[in-house]
PDB file of C-alpha atoms in Angstrom:
ATOM      1  CA  MET A 114      41.581   7.948  45.983  1.00 74.00           C
ATOM      2  CA  THR A 115      38.423   6.577  44.202  1.00 94.00           C
ATOM      3  CA  LYS A 116      35.705   4.531  46.236  1.00 96.00           C
ATOM      4  CA  ILE A 117      36.731   1.422  44.800  1.00 96.00           C
ATOM      5  CA  LEU A 118      40.580   1.699  45.293  1.00 96.00           C
ATOM      6  CA  ASN A 119      39.600   2.486  49.001  1.00 96.00           C
ATOM      7  CA  GLU A 120      37.397  -0.683  48.963  1.00 96.00           C
ATOM      8  CA  VAL A 121      40.123  -2.785  47.610  1.00 96.00           C
ATOM      9  CA  LEU A 122      42.687  -1.577  49.686  1.00 96.00           C
ATOM     10  CA  LEU A 123      40.565  -2.084  52.982  1.00 96.00           C
ATOM     11  CA  ALA A 124      39.593  -5.537  51.708  1.00 96.00           C
ATOM     12  CA  ASN A 125      43.310  -6.327  51.441  1.00 96.00           C
ATOM     13  CA  ARG A 126      44.238  -5.029  54.831  1.00 96.00           C
ATOM     14  CA  GLN A 127      41.532  -7.322  56.165  1.00 96.00           C
ATOM     15  CA  TYR A 128      42.954 -10.345  54.363  1.00 94.00           C
ATOM     16  CA  THR A 129      46.307  -9.839  55.213  1.00 95.00           C
ATOM     17  CA  ALA A 130      45.452  -9.405  58.935  1.00 95.00           C
ATOM     18  CA  ASN A 131      44.957 -13.145  59.234  1.00 93.00           C
ATOM     19  CA  PHE A 132      47.062 -14.459  56.284  1.00 95.00           C
ATOM     20  CA  ASP A 133      48.267 -17.846  56.597  1.00 95.00           C
ATOM     21  CA  LYS A 134      49.017 -18.853  53.050  1.00 94.00           C
ATOM     22  CA  ALA A 135      52.679 -17.861  52.829  1.00 95.00           C
ATOM     23  CA  ASP A 136      53.841 -21.528  52.722  1.00 95.00           C
ATOM     24  CA  LEU A 137      51.761 -22.632  49.654  1.00 94.00           C
ATOM     25  CA  ALA A 138      53.626 -24.254  46.923  1.00 95.00           C
ATOM     26  CA  MET A 139      53.978 -22.677  43.500  1.00 95.00           C
ATOM     27  CA  PRO A 140      52.435 -25.549  41.601  1.00 97.00           C
ATOM     28  CA  PRO A 141      48.906 -26.209  42.051  1.00 98.00           C
ATOM     29  CA  ALA A 142      48.081 -28.932  44.764  1.00 97.00           C
ATOM     30  CA  ARG A 143      45.402 -30.502  42.674  1.00 98.00           C
ATOM     31  CA  GLN A 144      47.339 -30.373  39.451  1.00 98.00           C
ATOM     32  CA  PHE A 145      44.663 -29.087  37.253  1.00 98.00           C
ATOM     33  CA  ALA A 146      43.784 -25.835  35.193  1.00 98.00           C
ATOM     34  CA  ILE A 147      40.515 -24.290  34.298  1.00 98.00           C
ATOM     35  CA  LEU A 148      40.175 -21.854  31.277  1.00 98.00           C
ATOM     36  CA  THR A 149      37.006 -19.917  31.723  1.00 98.00           C
ATOM     37  CA  CYS A 150      35.416 -16.413  31.225  1.00 98.00           C
ATOM     38  CA  MET A 151      36.250 -13.255  33.062  1.00 98.00           C
ATOM     39  CA  ASP A 152      32.550 -12.658  33.701  1.00 98.00           C
ATOM     40  CA  ALA A 153      31.957 -11.467  37.170  1.00 97.00           C
ATOM     41  CA  ARG A 154      29.221 -13.861  37.920  1.00 97.00           C
ATOM     42  CA  LEU A 155      31.600 -16.717  37.684  1.00 98.00           C
ATOM     43  CA  ASP A 156      33.712 -17.792  40.618  1.00 98.00           C
ATOM     44  CA  PRO A 157      35.574 -20.716  39.844  1.00 97.00           C
ATOM     45  CA  ALA A 158      36.676 -21.266  43.443  1.00 97.00           C
ATOM     46  CA  LYS A 159      33.014 -21.665  44.242  1.00 97.00           C
ATOM     47  CA  TYR A 160      31.667 -23.787  41.301  1.00 97.00           C
ATOM     48  CA  ALA A 161      34.889 -25.967  41.255  1.00 97.00           C
ATOM     49  CA  GLY A 162      35.413 -26.341  45.136  1.00 97.00           C
ATOM     50  CA  LEU A 163      38.744 -24.522  45.058  1.00 98.00           C
ATOM     51  CA  ALA A 164      41.112 -23.197  47.679  1.00 96.00           C
ATOM     52  CA  GLU A 165      44.001 -21.187  47.339  1.00 96.00           C
ATOM     53  CA  GLY A 166      46.770 -22.953  46.059  1.00 97.00           C
ATOM     54  CA  ASP A 167      44.588 -25.701  44.432  1.00 98.00           C
ATOM     55  CA  ALA A 168      44.491 -25.046  40.722  1.00 98.00           C
ATOM     56  CA  HIS A 169      45.509 -22.661  38.056  1.00 98.00           C
ATOM     57  CA  VAL A 170      42.449 -20.375  36.831  1.00 98.00           C
ATOM     58  CA  ILE A 171      42.870 -18.768  33.311  1.00 98.00           C
ATOM     59  CA  ARG A 172      40.537 -16.175  32.607  1.00 98.00           C
ATOM     60  CA  ASN A 173      39.653 -14.161  29.639  1.00 98.00           C
ATOM     61  CA  ALA A 174      36.824 -12.726  27.469  1.00 98.00           C
ATOM     62  CA  GLY A 175      34.606 -15.782  26.868  1.00 98.00           C
ATOM     63  CA  GLY A 176      37.082 -18.161  28.062  1.00 98.00           C
ATOM     64  CA  ARG A 177      38.501 -18.842  24.822  1.00 98.00           C
ATOM     65  CA  ALA A 178      41.490 -20.924  23.840  1.00 98.00           C
ATOM     66  CA  SER A 179      43.552 -17.793  22.385  1.00 98.00           C
ATOM     67  CA  ASP A 180      47.180 -17.748  21.993  1.00 97.00           C
ATOM     68  CA  ASP A 181      47.691 -16.310  25.313  1.00 98.00           C
ATOM     69  CA  ALA A 182      45.473 -18.914  27.163  1.00 98.00           C
ATOM     70  CA  ILE A 183      47.277 -21.839  25.431  1.00 98.00           C
ATOM     71  CA  ARG A 184      50.583 -20.289  26.389  1.00 98.00           C
ATOM     72  CA  SER A 185      49.447 -20.123  30.037  1.00 98.00           C
ATOM     73  CA  LEU A 186      48.101 -23.667  29.906  1.00 98.00           C
ATOM     74  CA  VAL A 187      51.602 -24.785  28.576  1.00 98.00           C
ATOM     75  CA  ILE A 188      53.404 -22.942  31.284  1.00 98.00           C
ATOM     76  CA  SER A 189      50.762 -24.613  33.522  1.00 98.00           C
ATOM     77  CA  TYR A 190      51.757 -28.252  32.725  1.00 98.00           C
ATOM     78  CA  LYS A 191      55.609 -27.749  31.597  1.00 98.00           C
ATOM     79  CA  LEU A 192      56.675 -25.929  34.669  1.00 98.00           C
ATOM     80  CA  LEU A 193      53.979 -26.486  37.163  1.00 98.00           C
ATOM     81  CA  GLY A 194      52.618 -30.098  36.736  1.00 98.00           C
ATOM     82  CA  THR A 195      49.103 -29.803  35.898  1.00 98.00           C
ATOM     83  CA  ARG A 196      47.834 -33.045  34.471  1.00 98.00           C
ATOM     84  CA  GLU A 197      44.168 -32.120  33.568  1.00 98.00           C
ATOM     85  CA  TRP A 198      42.537 -29.205  32.081  1.00 98.00           C
ATOM     86  CA  PHE A 199      38.703 -27.774  31.846  1.00 98.00           C
ATOM     87  CA  VAL A 200      37.623 -25.349  29.443  1.00 98.00           C
ATOM     88  CA  ILE A 201      34.374 -23.940  31.076  1.00 98.00           C
ATOM     89  CA  HIS A 202      32.211 -21.338  29.070  1.00 98.00           C
ATOM     90  CA  HIS A 203      28.828 -20.039  30.334  1.00 98.00           C
ATOM     91  CA  THR A 204      25.385 -19.197  29.363  1.00 98.00           C
ATOM     92  CA  ASP A 205      24.333 -15.678  28.694  1.00 97.00           C
ATOM     93  CA  CYS A 206      27.722 -14.752  27.934  1.00 97.00           C
ATOM     94  CA  GLY A 207      28.448 -11.268  26.668  1.00 95.00           C
ATOM     95  CA  MET A 208      30.743 -12.477  23.936  1.00 97.00           C
ATOM     96  CA  GLU A 209      27.533 -13.819  22.090  1.00 97.00           C
ATOM     97  CA  THR A 210      26.143 -10.188  21.906  1.00 96.00           C
ATOM     98  CA  PHE A 211      28.516  -8.894  18.965  1.00 96.00           C
ATOM     99  CA  THR A 212      30.583  -9.794  16.252  1.00 96.00           C
ATOM    100  CA  ASP A 213      33.987  -8.899  15.163  1.00 96.00           C
ATOM    101  CA  THR A 214      32.491  -6.368  12.618  1.00 96.00           C
ATOM    102  CA  ILE A 215      30.462  -4.754  15.400  1.00 96.00           C
ATOM    103  CA  MET A 216      33.460  -4.505  17.590  1.00 96.00           C
ATOM    104  CA  ARG A 217      35.822  -3.213  14.967  1.00 96.00           C
ATOM    105  CA  GLU A 218      33.061  -0.557  13.943  1.00 94.00           C
ATOM    106  CA  LEU A 219      32.445   0.615  17.630  1.00 95.00           C
ATOM    107  CA  LEU A 220      36.203   1.142  18.255  1.00 95.00           C
ATOM    108  CA  SER A 221      36.840   2.848  14.839  1.00 94.00           C
ATOM    109  CA  THR A 222      34.624   5.785  16.035  1.00 91.00           C
ATOM    110  CA  SER A 223      35.262   6.167  19.864  1.00 92.00           C
ATOM    111  CA  LEU A 224      37.169   4.594  22.701  1.00 93.00           C
ATOM    112  CA  LYS A 225      34.484   5.344  25.080  1.00 92.00           C
ATOM    113  CA  THR A 226      32.223   2.618  26.622  1.00 93.00           C
ATOM    114  CA  ALA A 227      29.356   1.644  24.293  1.00 94.00           C
ATOM    115  CA  SER A 228      25.772   0.800  25.229  1.00 93.00           C
ATOM    116  CA  VAL A 229      23.234  -1.741  24.253  1.00 93.00           C
ATOM    117  CA  ASP A 230      19.702  -1.868  23.769  1.00 93.00           C
ATOM    118  CA  GLU A 231      17.128  -3.878  21.761  1.00 93.00           C
ATOM    119  CA  THR A 232      18.376  -2.632  18.693  1.00 93.00           C
ATOM    120  CA  GLY A 233      22.192  -3.605  19.192  1.00 92.00           C
ATOM    121  CA  TRP A 234      25.395  -1.827  20.294  1.00 95.00           C
ATOM    122  CA  HIS A 235      25.840   2.001  20.212  1.00 92.00           C
ATOM    123  CA  ASP A 236      28.644   4.258  20.807  1.00 89.00           C
ATOM    124  CA  CYS A 237      27.979   7.233  23.084  1.00 84.00           C
ATOM    125  CA  CYS A 238      30.537   9.461  21.495  1.00 78.00           C
ATOM    126  CA  GLU A 239      32.356  10.441  18.405  1.00 75.00           C
ATOM    127  CA  GLY A 240      35.953  10.755  17.898  1.00 76.00           C
ATOM    128  CA  ASN A 241      39.327   9.260  19.181  1.00 87.00           C
ATOM    129  CA  GLY A 242      38.558   5.650  17.689  1.00 91.00           C
ATOM    130  CA  SER A 243      41.302   3.474  16.168  1.00 94.00           C
ATOM    131  CA  ASN A 244      41.299   1.084  13.285  1.00 94.00           C
ATOM    132  CA  GLU A 245      43.943  -1.204  15.217  1.00 96.00           C
ATOM    133  CA  ALA A 246      40.613  -3.390  16.115  1.00 96.00           C
ATOM    134  CA  ASN A 247      40.723  -4.543  12.652  1.00 96.00           C
ATOM    135  CA  TYR A 248      43.772  -6.603  13.406  1.00 96.00           C
ATOM    136  CA  ILE A 249      42.315  -8.418  16.430  1.00 96.00           C
ATOM    137  CA  ASP A 250      40.208 -11.690  16.233  1.00 96.00           C
ATOM    138  CA  TRP A 251      37.615 -10.952  19.062  1.00 97.00           C
ATOM    139  CA  LEU A 252      36.908 -14.472  19.314  1.00 97.00           C
ATOM    140  CA  THR A 253      33.198 -13.794  19.731  1.00 97.00           C
ATOM    141  CA  ILE A 254      30.803 -16.947  20.274  1.00 98.00           C
ATOM    142  CA  GLU A 255      27.716 -17.778  18.041  1.00 96.00           C
ATOM    143  CA  GLU A 256      26.586 -20.782  19.777  1.00 97.00           C
ATOM    144  CA  GLN A 257      28.119 -22.105  23.193  1.00 97.00           C
ATOM    145  CA  THR A 258      28.299 -25.815  22.648  1.00 98.00           C
ATOM    146  CA  GLN A 259      30.216 -25.200  19.351  1.00 98.00           C
ATOM    147  CA  SER A 260      32.572 -22.749  20.964  1.00 98.00           C
ATOM    148  CA  VAL A 261      33.486 -25.295  23.785  1.00 98.00           C
ATOM    149  CA  LEU A 262      33.931 -27.903  21.216  1.00 98.00           C
ATOM    150  CA  ASP A 263      36.237 -25.643  19.055  1.00 98.00           C
ATOM    151  CA  ASP A 264      38.329 -24.420  22.030  1.00 98.00           C
ATOM    152  CA  VAL A 265      38.856 -28.137  23.355  1.00 98.00           C
ATOM    153  CA  THR A 266      39.824 -29.264  19.755  1.00 98.00           C
ATOM    154  CA  ARG A 267      42.371 -26.194  19.335  1.00 98.00           C
ATOM    155  CA  ILE A 268      43.889 -27.027  22.659  1.00 98.00           C
ATOM    156  CA  ARG A 269      44.032 -30.764  22.018  1.00 98.00           C
ATOM    157  CA  ASN A 270      45.567 -30.407  18.607  1.00 97.00           C
ATOM    158  CA  HIS A 271      48.055 -27.614  19.553  1.00 98.00           C
ATOM    159  CA  PRO A 272      51.695 -29.065  18.849  1.00 98.00           C
ATOM    160  CA  LEU A 273      52.811 -27.849  22.382  1.00 98.00           C
ATOM    161  CA  VAL A 274      50.141 -29.794  24.169  1.00 98.00           C
ATOM    162  CA  PRO A 275      51.027 -33.357  25.050  1.00 96.00           C
ATOM    163  CA  THR A 276      48.555 -35.951  24.402  1.00 96.00           C
ATOM    164  CA  ASP A 277      48.374 -37.404  27.773  1.00 97.00           C
ATOM    165  CA  ILE A 278      46.551 -34.402  29.424  1.00 98.00           C
ATOM    166  CA  PRO A 279      42.674 -34.738  29.222  1.00 98.00           C
ATOM    167  CA  VAL A 280      40.902 -31.529  28.236  1.00 98.00           C
ATOM    168  CA  TYR A 281      37.144 -31.363  29.561  1.00 98.00           C
ATOM    169  CA  GLY A 282      34.538 -29.272  28.073  1.00 98.00           C
ATOM    170  CA  TYR A 283      31.803 -27.708  30.183  1.00 98.00           C
ATOM    171  CA  ILE A 284      29.356 -24.815  30.098  1.00 98.00           C
ATOM    172  CA  TYR A 285      28.247 -23.143  33.435  1.00 98.00           C
ATOM    173  CA  ASP A 286      24.662 -22.228  33.854  1.00 98.00           C
ATOM    174  CA  VAL A 287      24.623 -18.665  35.384  1.00 98.00           C
ATOM    175  CA  LYS A 288      20.985 -19.227  36.380  1.00 98.00           C
ATOM    176  CA  THR A 289      21.631 -22.552  38.327  1.00 98.00           C
ATOM    177  CA  GLY A 290      25.289 -22.609  38.953  1.00 98.00           C
ATOM    178  CA  SER A 291      25.642 -26.222  37.512  1.00 98.00           C
ATOM    179  CA  LEU A 292      28.428 -27.193  35.285  1.00 98.00           C
ATOM    180  CA  VAL A 293      27.138 -28.920  32.133  1.00 98.00           C
ATOM    181  CA  GLU A 294      29.360 -31.164  30.180  1.00 98.00           C
ATOM    182  CA  VAL A 295      29.785 -30.762  26.369  1.00 98.00           C
ATOM    183  CA  PRO A 296      30.171 -34.449  25.759  1.00 98.00           C
ATOM    184  CA  GLU A 297      31.543 -33.767  22.171  1.00 98.00           C
ATOM    185  CA  ALA A 298      34.206 -31.377  23.644  1.00 98.00           C
ATOM    186  CA  THR A 299      35.193 -33.867  26.457  1.00 97.00           C
ATOM    187  CA  ASN A 300      35.441 -36.639  23.783  1.00 98.00           C
ATOM    188  CA  ALA A 301      37.485 -34.502  21.416  1.00 98.00           C
ATOM    189  CA  GLY A 302      39.820 -33.738  24.263  1.00 98.00           C
ATOM    190  CA  LYS A 303      40.498 -37.192  25.402  1.00 98.00           C
ATOM    191  CA  CYS A 304      44.057 -38.515  25.982  1.00 93.00           C
ATOM    192  CA  SER A 305      45.368 -40.269  22.915  1.00 84.00           C
TER     193      SER A 305
END
């Protein structure tokens, strides 16, 4: 076993020793969902005051309104009763550090982990790449305010999203822990 695997399994044993959440209902008690980034610096339970069972948290690279994120949001309201949604991107996001072209070029030459320095992204190794990256929209971010507005607008205008669910737009500041509203996004996400 790896060190990380051992640590995870040990933490789980400690968690289950006093586990008292077996009776939580499947629908989120506070009836809302958050779409946010997978960045390890973000802890939605802490920045949004959540306890287990309170809300759905959907995470992906950038917190983007991808088809899969919208699929999860639709399931969240249609089958599990959420009534409000938050789109929360964040400052200093890794999705701002590359473009679709850069990602496609890196993956075409190697599947190994790339590195970044002041001159940009670089592959460590040659070989075993794939051009399959050419068929993926990587949903990179040029500017946070615009990406939040774009995602809220996409969700609001999606034909499977009812017009009576408000969609709020925020940016989490990784330096202060604050949620900063993107008023244009929240306005675009208003119920109609």
